[in-house]
Amino acid sequence: MARSVHFHITKGWMNDPNGFIYYKGEYHLFYQYFPYAPEWGTICWGHATSKDLVNWEQQEIALFPTLPEDQNGCFSGSAVEIGGQLRLFYTGVHYDEVDPTNINKCIPDHLTSAQLTVSSPDGCTFDNFADKSVIIPPLDDPALGDRVHTRDPKVWHGHNAWYMSLGSNIDRKQGEVLFYKSYDLVNWEYVNRTLLDPSYGWMCECPDLFTVDTGETVLLASMMDYMGQGRDESVCFTGSFDEANCDLQLQSEPRLVDYGHDFYAAQTTTDEAGRRVMIGWMRMPEPVNDRWIGMFCAPRVVEVHDGHVYTNLHPNVRYALVHNNLATTTHRPYLFATNLSEGNHINVGGLHIWQEGHQIHVDRSRVYRVHPGYEHVHSVTPEVGDTNKVEILVHGHLVEMYINDGQYVVSNIVYDLGGWFKTDANAEIAVLGL
């Protein structure tokens, strides 16, 4: 079944994007998936494909538990192409003690994590029974990292070798990124690590290190209990990376990838044109129609300008919206643009947007369902200019706002959004897609 712009499933639970790659003329997007209920369970890898990053086709489940090392879930990871084959890397989880009331869950911290790999000749066929192998067993040195919470391998090819980053922590107090090197994608050697400031959070998830086309190095990291605020956030840094010894030097303070606070677990790849493109998970407080929960943001291009990481709407998405080049959807997405200045207000179906004190505010209190852990209803950007270009993508349960071509992004999950918008006379709106 086709899904356009914001991919989501039609039944079950979905979280982190995995294995995002352009392979043999198609984009492959895997994801954390529990197909039986709209709640966390024994995680498999779902799978979707697209020709254009806009219209997505859901495929069969790619990975499911079969080994002792992954018997309780195939957690997040990545994909690379080698010799025409697609190779996946993921974290396998084994529950040392299950929850006696639900075998899909464990007693907190009573689990071990290992890193595994499996290959496919065509990107769609995976032998879960005979082809999996463990490449990094559970860590046995507490000084290096956490046996429980080490996960999310991101693999890429450097100049002379393959490299892997893993998210971990030290003593549940300080997040870190571990770096490994390999020449055959099977035998991996630990090389180095980067310790993150404890104020950034106690655990680093989904680290993604890459270089944009202008040469700058960017690290994306999902930090748990970011800045001690009780929220898990995706952040970005600029830095430099020395492949010889896997030395990562961060050159900037962390900045939120998205200021709406629903965005998490970003993953990137290069698109057909060589641009660095990113997708992230949008966390939802409750299921839709008691059937499905979780969705992905629209693909975004990552660039660096004057040391600042920009994440703007991918041109394929903008073109498809303007020209109605979309798969049939129940709620057709639309895109509009405007300029915001001090005192300007926009109301999108109950979502209130305004500029005040050189910051852009978003209030979704009228179109949101507050649950424990999902209380955030008011978002504020860092300081912006006097007048700011704003593009707003509206689609079903998600509104994305791109400010100054991706200087900042604010994305909000919404429920019962009205099919209208209002604005004051000074904020003229141009509808780009409808």
PDB file of N, CA and C in Angstrom, residues 224-310:
ATOM      1  N   MET A 224      19.672  10.778  25.606  1.00  0.00           N
ATOM      2  CA  MET A 224      18.639  10.466  26.584  1.00  0.00           C
ATOM      3  C   MET A 224      18.805  11.354  27.809  1.00  0.00           C
ATOM      4  N   ASP A 225      17.709  11.989  28.235  1.00  0.00           N
ATOM      5  CA  ASP A 225      17.683  12.977  29.313  1.00  0.00           C
ATOM      6  C   ASP A 225      18.604  14.145  28.968  1.00  0.00           C
ATOM      7  N   TYR A 226      18.365  14.716  27.797  1.00  0.00           N
ATOM      8  CA  TYR A 226      19.185  15.816  27.303  1.00  0.00           C
ATOM      9  C   TYR A 226      19.131  17.012  28.248  1.00  0.00           C
ATOM     10  N   MET A 227      20.290  17.480  28.643  1.00  0.00           N
ATOM     11  CA  MET A 227      20.455  18.631  29.535  1.00  0.00           C
ATOM     12  C   MET A 227      19.691  18.481  30.853  1.00  0.00           C
ATOM     13  N   GLY A 228      19.461  17.217  31.266  1.00  0.00           N
ATOM     14  CA  GLY A 228      18.779  16.968  32.520  1.00  0.00           C
ATOM     15  C   GLY A 228      17.337  17.426  32.548  1.00  0.00           C
ATOM     16  N   GLN A 229      16.724  17.581  31.364  1.00  0.00           N
ATOM     17  CA  GLN A 229      15.363  18.097  31.284  1.00  0.00           C
ATOM     18  C   GLN A 229      14.302  16.998  31.233  1.00  0.00           C
ATOM     19  N   GLY A 230      14.752  15.736  31.309  1.00  0.00           N
ATOM     20  CA  GLY A 230      13.800  14.637  31.297  1.00  0.00           C
ATOM     21  C   GLY A 230      13.282  14.268  29.924  1.00  0.00           C
ATOM     22  N   ARG A 231      13.849  14.895  28.867  1.00  0.00           N
ATOM     23  CA  ARG A 231      13.429  14.596  27.504  1.00  0.00           C
ATOM     24  C   ARG A 231      14.599  14.010  26.721  1.00  0.00           C
ATOM     25  N   ASP A 232      14.289  13.111  25.799  1.00  0.00           N
ATOM     26  CA  ASP A 232      15.283  12.571  24.877  1.00  0.00           C
ATOM     27  C   ASP A 232      15.207  13.381  23.586  1.00  0.00           C
ATOM     28  N   GLU A 233      16.359  13.867  23.111  1.00  0.00           N
ATOM     29  CA  GLU A 233      16.377  14.786  21.976  1.00  0.00           C
ATOM     30  C   GLU A 233      17.447  14.390  20.961  1.00  0.00           C
ATOM     31  N   SER A 234      17.162  14.627  19.683  1.00  0.00           N
ATOM     32  CA  SER A 234      18.165  14.500  18.634  1.00  0.00           C
ATOM     33  C   SER A 234      18.914  15.818  18.505  1.00  0.00           C
ATOM     34  N   VAL A 235      20.247  15.738  18.545  1.00  0.00           N
ATOM     35  CA  VAL A 235      21.075  16.936  18.476  1.00  0.00           C
ATOM     36  C   VAL A 235      22.112  16.774  17.371  1.00  0.00           C
ATOM     37  N   CYS A 236      22.706  17.887  16.969  1.00  0.00           N
ATOM     38  CA  CYS A 236      23.738  17.847  15.938  1.00  0.00           C
ATOM     39  C   CYS A 236      24.948  18.655  16.391  1.00  0.00           C
ATOM     40  N   PHE A 237      26.113  18.219  15.927  1.00  0.00           N
ATOM     41  CA  PHE A 237      27.381  18.902  16.186  1.00  0.00           C
ATOM     42  C   PHE A 237      28.117  19.036  14.855  1.00  0.00           C
ATOM     43  N   THR A 238      29.012  20.002  14.755  1.00  0.00           N
ATOM     44  CA  THR A 238      30.022  19.997  13.709  1.00  0.00           C
ATOM     45  C   THR A 238      31.345  19.589  14.348  1.00  0.00           C
ATOM     46  N   GLY A 239      32.255  19.046  13.525  1.00  0.00           N
ATOM     47  CA  GLY A 239      33.517  18.581  14.075  1.00  0.00           C
ATOM     48  C   GLY A 239      34.478  18.155  12.999  1.00  0.00           C
ATOM     49  N   SER A 240      35.486  17.387  13.400  1.00  0.00           N
ATOM     50  CA  SER A 240      36.458  16.817  12.466  1.00  0.00           C
ATOM     51  C   SER A 240      36.720  15.372  12.870  1.00  0.00           C
ATOM     52  N   PHE A 241      37.003  14.531  11.874  1.00  0.00           N
ATOM     53  CA  PHE A 241      37.214  13.112  12.140  1.00  0.00           C
ATOM     54  C   PHE A 241      38.471  12.645  11.429  1.00  0.00           C
ATOM     55  N   ASP A 242      39.395  12.080  12.184  1.00  0.00           N
ATOM     56  CA  ASP A 242      40.641  11.534  11.643  1.00  0.00           C
ATOM     57  C   ASP A 242      40.486  10.023  11.509  1.00  0.00           C
ATOM     58  N   GLU A 243      40.402   9.540  10.275  1.00  0.00           N
ATOM     59  CA  GLU A 243      40.189   8.102  10.059  1.00  0.00           C
ATOM     60  C   GLU A 243      41.335   7.250  10.583  1.00  0.00           C
ATOM     61  N   ALA A 244      42.530   7.778  10.590  1.00  0.00           N
ATOM     62  CA  ALA A 244      43.691   6.968  10.983  1.00  0.00           C
ATOM     63  C   ALA A 244      43.532   6.407  12.386  1.00  0.00           C
ATOM     64  N   ASN A 245      42.991   7.202  13.293  1.00  0.00           N
ATOM     65  CA  ASN A 245      42.819   6.726  14.674  1.00  0.00           C
ATOM     66  C   ASN A 245      41.399   6.927  15.181  1.00  0.00           C
ATOM     67  N   CYS A 246      40.477   7.194  14.266  1.00  0.00           N
ATOM     68  CA  CYS A 246      39.058   7.406  14.617  1.00  0.00           C
ATOM     69  C   CYS A 246      38.908   8.456  15.712  1.00  0.00           C
ATOM     70  N   ASP A 247      39.635   9.530  15.551  1.00  0.00           N
ATOM     71  CA  ASP A 247      39.590  10.620  16.525  1.00  0.00           C
ATOM     72  C   ASP A 247      38.554  11.648  16.071  1.00  0.00           C
ATOM     73  N   LEU A 248      37.477  11.753  16.831  1.00  0.00           N
ATOM     74  CA  LEU A 248      36.431  12.725  16.546  1.00  0.00           C
ATOM     75  C   LEU A 248      36.581  13.909  17.490  1.00  0.00           C
ATOM     76  N   GLN A 249      36.757  15.100  16.924  1.00  0.00           N
ATOM     77  CA  GLN A 249      36.843  16.324  17.702  1.00  0.00           C
ATOM     78  C   GLN A 249      35.606  17.172  17.392  1.00  0.00           C
ATOM     79  N   LEU A 250      34.768  17.391  18.395  1.00  0.00           N
ATOM     80  CA  LEU A 250      33.573  18.190  18.209  1.00  0.00           C
ATOM     81  C   LEU A 250      33.939  19.668  18.327  1.00  0.00           C
ATOM     82  N   GLN A 251      33.459  20.458  17.374  1.00  0.00           N
ATOM     83  CA  GLN A 251      33.849  21.860  17.301  1.00  0.00           C
ATOM     84  C   GLN A 251      32.709  22.809  17.641  1.00  0.00           C
ATOM     85  N   SER A 252      31.536  22.272  17.994  1.00  0.00           N
ATOM     86  CA  SER A 252      30.407  23.129  18.330  1.00  0.00           C
ATOM     87  C   SER A 252      29.653  22.542  19.509  1.00  0.00           C
ATOM     88  N   GLU A 253      28.888  23.378  20.163  1.00  0.00           N
ATOM     89  CA  GLU A 253      27.969  22.905  21.177  1.00  0.00           C
ATOM     90  C   GLU A 253      26.793  22.210  20.485  1.00  0.00           C
ATOM     91  N   PRO A 254      26.107  21.307  21.173  1.00  0.00           N
ATOM     92  CA  PRO A 254      24.980  20.622  20.523  1.00  0.00           C
ATOM     93  C   PRO A 254      23.827  21.589  20.266  1.00  0.00           C
ATOM     94  N   ARG A 255      23.118  21.340  19.174  1.00  0.00           N
ATOM     95  CA  ARG A 255      21.920  22.093  18.844  1.00  0.00           C
ATOM     96  C   ARG A 255      20.831  21.111  18.457  1.00  0.00           C
ATOM     97  N   LEU A 256      19.597  21.387  18.831  1.00  0.00           N
ATOM     98  CA  LEU A 256      18.511  20.493  18.480  1.00  0.00           C
ATOM     99  C   LEU A 256      18.370  20.396  16.964  1.00  0.00           C
ATOM    100  N   VAL A 257      18.142  19.194  16.471  1.00  0.00           N
ATOM    101  CA  VAL A 257      17.858  19.012  15.046  1.00  0.00           C
ATOM    102  C   VAL A 257      16.479  19.561  14.719  1.00  0.00           C
ATOM    103  N   ASP A 258      15.550  19.426  15.650  1.00  0.00           N
ATOM    104  CA  ASP A 258      14.165  19.868  15.446  1.00  0.00           C
ATOM    105  C   ASP A 258      13.648  20.401  16.774  1.00  0.00           C
ATOM    106  N   TYR A 259      13.054  21.590  16.749  1.00  0.00           N
ATOM    107  CA  TYR A 259      12.642  22.252  17.984  1.00  0.00           C
ATOM    108  C   TYR A 259      11.212  21.926  18.399  1.00  0.00           C
ATOM    109  N   GLY A 260      10.570  20.960  17.715  1.00  0.00           N
ATOM    110  CA  GLY A 260       9.232  20.553  18.113  1.00  0.00           C
ATOM    111  C   GLY A 260       9.209  19.505  19.204  1.00  0.00           C
ATOM    112  N   HIS A 261      10.361  18.856  19.467  1.00  0.00           N
ATOM    113  CA  HIS A 261      10.546  17.906  20.567  1.00  0.00           C
ATOM    114  C   HIS A 261       9.877  16.546  20.348  1.00  0.00           C
ATOM    115  N   ASP A 262       9.264  16.286  19.179  1.00  0.00           N
ATOM    116  CA  ASP A 262       8.751  14.949  18.853  1.00  0.00           C
ATOM    117  C   ASP A 262       9.761  14.160  18.027  1.00  0.00           C
ATOM    118  N   PHE A 263      10.659  14.846  17.356  1.00  0.00           N
ATOM    119  CA  PHE A 263      11.621  14.255  16.420  1.00  0.00           C
ATOM    120  C   PHE A 263      12.716  13.520  17.187  1.00  0.00           C
ATOM    121  N   TYR A 264      13.101  12.302  16.687  1.00  0.00           N
ATOM    122  CA  TYR A 264      14.129  11.515  17.372  1.00  0.00           C
ATOM    123  C   TYR A 264      14.719  10.497  16.403  1.00  0.00           C
ATOM    124  N   ALA A 265      15.902   9.979  16.774  1.00  0.00           N
ATOM    125  CA  ALA A 265      16.526   8.827  16.099  1.00  0.00           C
ATOM    126  C   ALA A 265      16.757   9.079  14.613  1.00  0.00           C
ATOM    127  N   ALA A 266      17.350  10.228  14.293  1.00  0.00           N
ATOM    128  CA  ALA A 266      17.594  10.564  12.886  1.00  0.00           C
ATOM    129  C   ALA A 266      18.600   9.610  12.256  1.00  0.00           C
ATOM    130  N   GLN A 267      18.401   9.333  10.971  1.00  0.00           N
ATOM    131  CA  GLN A 267      19.385   8.582  10.192  1.00  0.00           C
ATOM    132  C   GLN A 267      19.507   9.203   8.807  1.00  0.00           C
ATOM    133  N   THR A 268      20.746   9.188   8.271  1.00  0.00           N
ATOM    134  CA  THR A 268      20.995   9.814   6.977  1.00  0.00           C
ATOM    135  C   THR A 268      21.560   8.821   5.977  1.00  0.00           C
ATOM    136  N   THR A 269      21.475   9.216   4.708  1.00  0.00           N
ATOM    137  CA  THR A 269      22.141   8.525   3.614  1.00  0.00           C
ATOM    138  C   THR A 269      22.417   9.561   2.542  1.00  0.00           C
ATOM    139  N   THR A 270      23.041   9.163   1.437  1.00  0.00           N
ATOM    140  CA  THR A 270      23.173  10.064   0.295  1.00  0.00           C
ATOM    141  C   THR A 270      22.117   9.687  -0.732  1.00  0.00           C
ATOM    142  N   ASP A 271      21.512  10.713  -1.344  1.00  0.00           N
ATOM    143  CA  ASP A 271      20.470  10.441  -2.330  1.00  0.00           C
ATOM    144  C   ASP A 271      21.077  10.236  -3.705  1.00  0.00           C
ATOM    145  N   GLU A 272      20.237  10.105  -4.700  1.00  0.00           N
ATOM    146  CA  GLU A 272      20.681   9.815  -6.062  1.00  0.00           C
ATOM    147  C   GLU A 272      21.626  10.888  -6.592  1.00  0.00           C
ATOM    148  N   ALA A 273      21.443  12.130  -6.137  1.00  0.00           N
ATOM    149  CA  ALA A 273      22.271  13.243  -6.595  1.00  0.00           C
ATOM    150  C   ALA A 273      23.476  13.493  -5.698  1.00  0.00           C
ATOM    151  N   GLY A 274      23.661  12.673  -4.662  1.00  0.00           N
ATOM    152  CA  GLY A 274      24.799  12.832  -3.778  1.00  0.00           C
ATOM    153  C   GLY A 274      24.565  13.738  -2.593  1.00  0.00           C
ATOM    154  N   ARG A 275      23.345  14.245  -2.426  1.00  0.00           N
ATOM    155  CA  ARG A 275      23.030  15.085  -1.263  1.00  0.00           C
ATOM    156  C   ARG A 275      22.870  14.217  -0.022  1.00  0.00           C
ATOM    157  N   ARG A 276      23.211  14.773   1.132  1.00  0.00           N
ATOM    158  CA  ARG A 276      23.005  14.070   2.397  1.00  0.00           C
ATOM    159  C   ARG A 276      21.562  14.296   2.830  1.00  0.00           C
ATOM    160  N   VAL A 277      20.793  13.204   2.917  1.00  0.00           N
ATOM    161  CA  VAL A 277      19.365  13.295   3.221  1.00  0.00           C
ATOM    162  C   VAL A 277      19.080  12.575   4.528  1.00  0.00           C
ATOM    163  N   MET A 278      18.179  13.137   5.321  1.00  0.00           N
ATOM    164  CA  MET A 278      17.900  12.659   6.676  1.00  0.00           C
ATOM    165  C   MET A 278      16.411  12.383   6.851  1.00  0.00           C
ATOM    166  N   ILE A 279      16.106  11.319   7.610  1.00  0.00           N
ATOM    167  CA  ILE A 279      14.739  11.018   8.030  1.00  0.00           C
ATOM    168  C   ILE A 279      14.777  10.736   9.530  1.00  0.00           C
ATOM    169  N   GLY A 280      13.718  11.122  10.228  1.00  0.00           N
ATOM    170  CA  GLY A 280      13.656  10.871  11.659  1.00  0.00           C
ATOM    171  C   GLY A 280      12.278  10.391  12.080  1.00  0.00           C
ATOM    172  N   TRP A 281      12.242   9.771  13.246  1.00  0.00           N
ATOM    173  CA  TRP A 281      11.004   9.242  13.842  1.00  0.00           C
ATOM    174  C   TRP A 281      10.268  10.363  14.561  1.00  0.00           C
ATOM    175  N   MET A 282       8.963  10.440  14.322  1.00  0.00           N
ATOM    176  CA  MET A 282       8.105  11.386  15.032  1.00  0.00           C
ATOM    177  C   MET A 282       7.315  10.618  16.080  1.00  0.00           C
ATOM    178  N   ARG A 283       7.592  10.914  17.348  1.00  0.00           N
ATOM    179  CA  ARG A 283       6.973  10.195  18.457  1.00  0.00           C
ATOM    180  C   ARG A 283       5.547  10.686  18.681  1.00  0.00           C
ATOM    181  N   MET A 284       4.647   9.757  18.940  1.00  0.00           N
ATOM    182  CA  MET A 284       3.230  10.080  19.079  1.00  0.00           C
ATOM    183  C   MET A 284       2.728   9.650  20.458  1.00  0.00           C
ATOM    184  N   PRO A 285       1.868  10.460  21.110  1.00  0.00           N
ATOM    185  CA  PRO A 285       1.401  10.120  22.457  1.00  0.00           C
ATOM    186  C   PRO A 285       0.342   9.031  22.492  1.00  0.00           C
ATOM    187  N   GLU A 286      -0.393   8.825  21.386  1.00  0.00           N
ATOM    188  CA  GLU A 286      -1.412   7.780  21.380  1.00  0.00           C
ATOM    189  C   GLU A 286      -1.641   7.304  19.956  1.00  0.00           C
ATOM    190  N   PRO A 287      -2.184   6.098  19.791  1.00  0.00           N
ATOM    191  CA  PRO A 287      -2.399   5.551  18.449  1.00  0.00           C
ATOM    192  C   PRO A 287      -3.484   6.309  17.687  1.00  0.00           C
ATOM    193  N   VAL A 288      -3.464   6.125  16.388  1.00  0.00           N
ATOM    194  CA  VAL A 288      -4.510   6.651  15.513  1.00  0.00           C
ATOM    195  C   VAL A 288      -5.534   5.542  15.291  1.00  0.00           C
ATOM    196  N   ASN A 289      -6.769   5.822  15.657  1.00  0.00           N
ATOM    197  CA  ASN A 289      -7.872   4.845  15.511  1.00  0.00           C
ATOM    198  C   ASN A 289      -7.560   3.516  16.181  1.00  0.00           C
ATOM    199  N   ASP A 290      -6.739   3.560  17.232  1.00  0.00           N
ATOM    200  CA  ASP A 290      -6.347   2.348  17.967  1.00  0.00           C
ATOM    201  C   ASP A 290      -5.675   1.314  17.075  1.00  0.00           C
ATOM    202  N   ARG A 291      -5.059   1.764  15.974  1.00  0.00           N
ATOM    203  CA  ARG A 291      -4.467   0.826  15.028  1.00  0.00           C
ATOM    204  C   ARG A 291      -2.958   1.020  14.857  1.00  0.00           C
ATOM    205  N   TRP A 292      -2.505   2.251  14.700  1.00  0.00           N
ATOM    206  CA  TRP A 292      -1.083   2.453  14.419  1.00  0.00           C
ATOM    207  C   TRP A 292      -0.552   3.654  15.192  1.00  0.00           C
ATOM    208  N   ILE A 293       0.775   3.623  15.425  1.00  0.00           N
ATOM    209  CA  ILE A 293       1.422   4.706  16.149  1.00  0.00           C
ATOM    210  C   ILE A 293       2.850   4.856  15.639  1.00  0.00           C
ATOM    211  N   GLY A 294       3.294   6.110  15.495  1.00  0.00           N
ATOM    212  CA  GLY A 294       4.629   6.411  14.997  1.00  0.00           C
ATOM    213  C   GLY A 294       4.628   6.722  13.516  1.00  0.00           C
ATOM    214  N   MET A 295       5.401   7.713  13.110  1.00  0.00           N
ATOM    215  CA  MET A 295       5.536   8.051  11.701  1.00  0.00           C
ATOM    216  C   MET A 295       6.886   8.728  11.483  1.00  0.00           C
ATOM    217  N   PHE A 296       7.226   8.973  10.220  1.00  0.00           N
ATOM    218  CA  PHE A 296       8.489   9.613   9.896  1.00  0.00           C
ATOM    219  C   PHE A 296       8.249  11.005   9.331  1.00  0.00           C
ATOM    220  N   CYS A 297       9.200  11.901   9.591  1.00  0.00           N
ATOM    221  CA  CYS A 297       9.146  13.221   8.993  1.00  0.00           C
ATOM    222  C   CYS A 297       9.418  13.115   7.501  1.00  0.00           C
ATOM    223  N   ALA A 298       9.179  14.195   6.786  1.00  0.00           N
ATOM    224  CA  ALA A 298       9.557  14.250   5.371  1.00  0.00           C
ATOM    225  C   ALA A 298      11.080  14.236   5.252  1.00  0.00           C
ATOM    226  N   PRO A 299      11.625  13.662   4.187  1.00  0.00           N
ATOM    227  CA  PRO A 299      13.080  13.679   3.989  1.00  0.00           C
ATOM    228  C   PRO A 299      13.615  15.110   3.941  1.00  0.00           C
ATOM    229  N   ARG A 300      14.774  15.299   4.574  1.00  0.00           N
ATOM    230  CA  ARG A 300      15.390  16.623   4.672  1.00  0.00           C
ATOM    231  C   ARG A 300      16.836  16.568   4.196  1.00  0.00           C
ATOM    232  N   VAL A 301      17.280  17.600   3.509  1.00  0.00           N
ATOM    233  CA  VAL A 301      18.667  17.706   3.061  1.00  0.00           C
ATOM    234  C   VAL A 301      19.485  18.382   4.152  1.00  0.00           C
ATOM    235  N   VAL A 302      20.617  17.777   4.508  1.00  0.00           N
ATOM    236  CA  VAL A 302      21.500  18.313   5.539  1.00  0.00           C
ATOM    237  C   VAL A 302      22.646  19.067   4.871  1.00  0.00           C
ATOM    238  N   GLU A 303      22.823  20.323   5.272  1.00  0.00           N
ATOM    239  CA  GLU A 303      23.912  21.153   4.774  1.00  0.00           C
ATOM    240  C   GLU A 303      24.507  21.928   5.952  1.00  0.00           C
ATOM    241  N   VAL A 304      25.706  22.472   5.738  1.00  0.00           N
ATOM    242  CA  VAL A 304      26.338  23.318   6.745  1.00  0.00           C
ATOM    243  C   VAL A 304      26.686  24.652   6.097  1.00  0.00           C
ATOM    244  N   HIS A 305      26.213  25.734   6.702  1.00  0.00           N
ATOM    245  CA  HIS A 305      26.522  27.081   6.241  1.00  0.00           C
ATOM    246  C   HIS A 305      27.055  27.895   7.415  1.00  0.00           C
ATOM    247  N   ASP A 306      28.282  28.399   7.261  1.00  0.00           N
ATOM    248  CA  ASP A 306      28.911  29.207   8.307  1.00  0.00           C
ATOM    249  C   ASP A 306      28.884  28.503   9.661  1.00  0.00           C
ATOM    250  N   GLY A 307      29.150  27.204   9.642  1.00  0.00           N
ATOM    251  CA  GLY A 307      29.227  26.427  10.869  1.00  0.00           C
ATOM    252  C   GLY A 307      27.892  26.014  11.454  1.00  0.00           C
ATOM    253  N   HIS A 308      26.797  26.365  10.780  1.00  0.00           N
ATOM    254  CA  HIS A 308      25.460  26.046  11.278  1.00  0.00           C
ATOM    255  C   HIS A 308      24.850  24.929  10.436  1.00  0.00           C
ATOM    256  N   VAL A 309      24.310  23.911  11.094  1.00  0.00           N
ATOM    257  CA  VAL A 309      23.704  22.776  10.387  1.00  0.00           C
ATOM    258  C   VAL A 309      22.272  23.144   9.999  1.00  0.00           C
ATOM    259  N   TYR A 310      22.001  23.094   8.682  1.00  0.00           N
ATOM    260  CA  TYR A 310      20.670  23.328   8.134  1.00  0.00           C
ATOM    261  C   TYR A 310      20.053  21.988   7.731  1.00  0.00           C
TER     262      TYR A 310
END
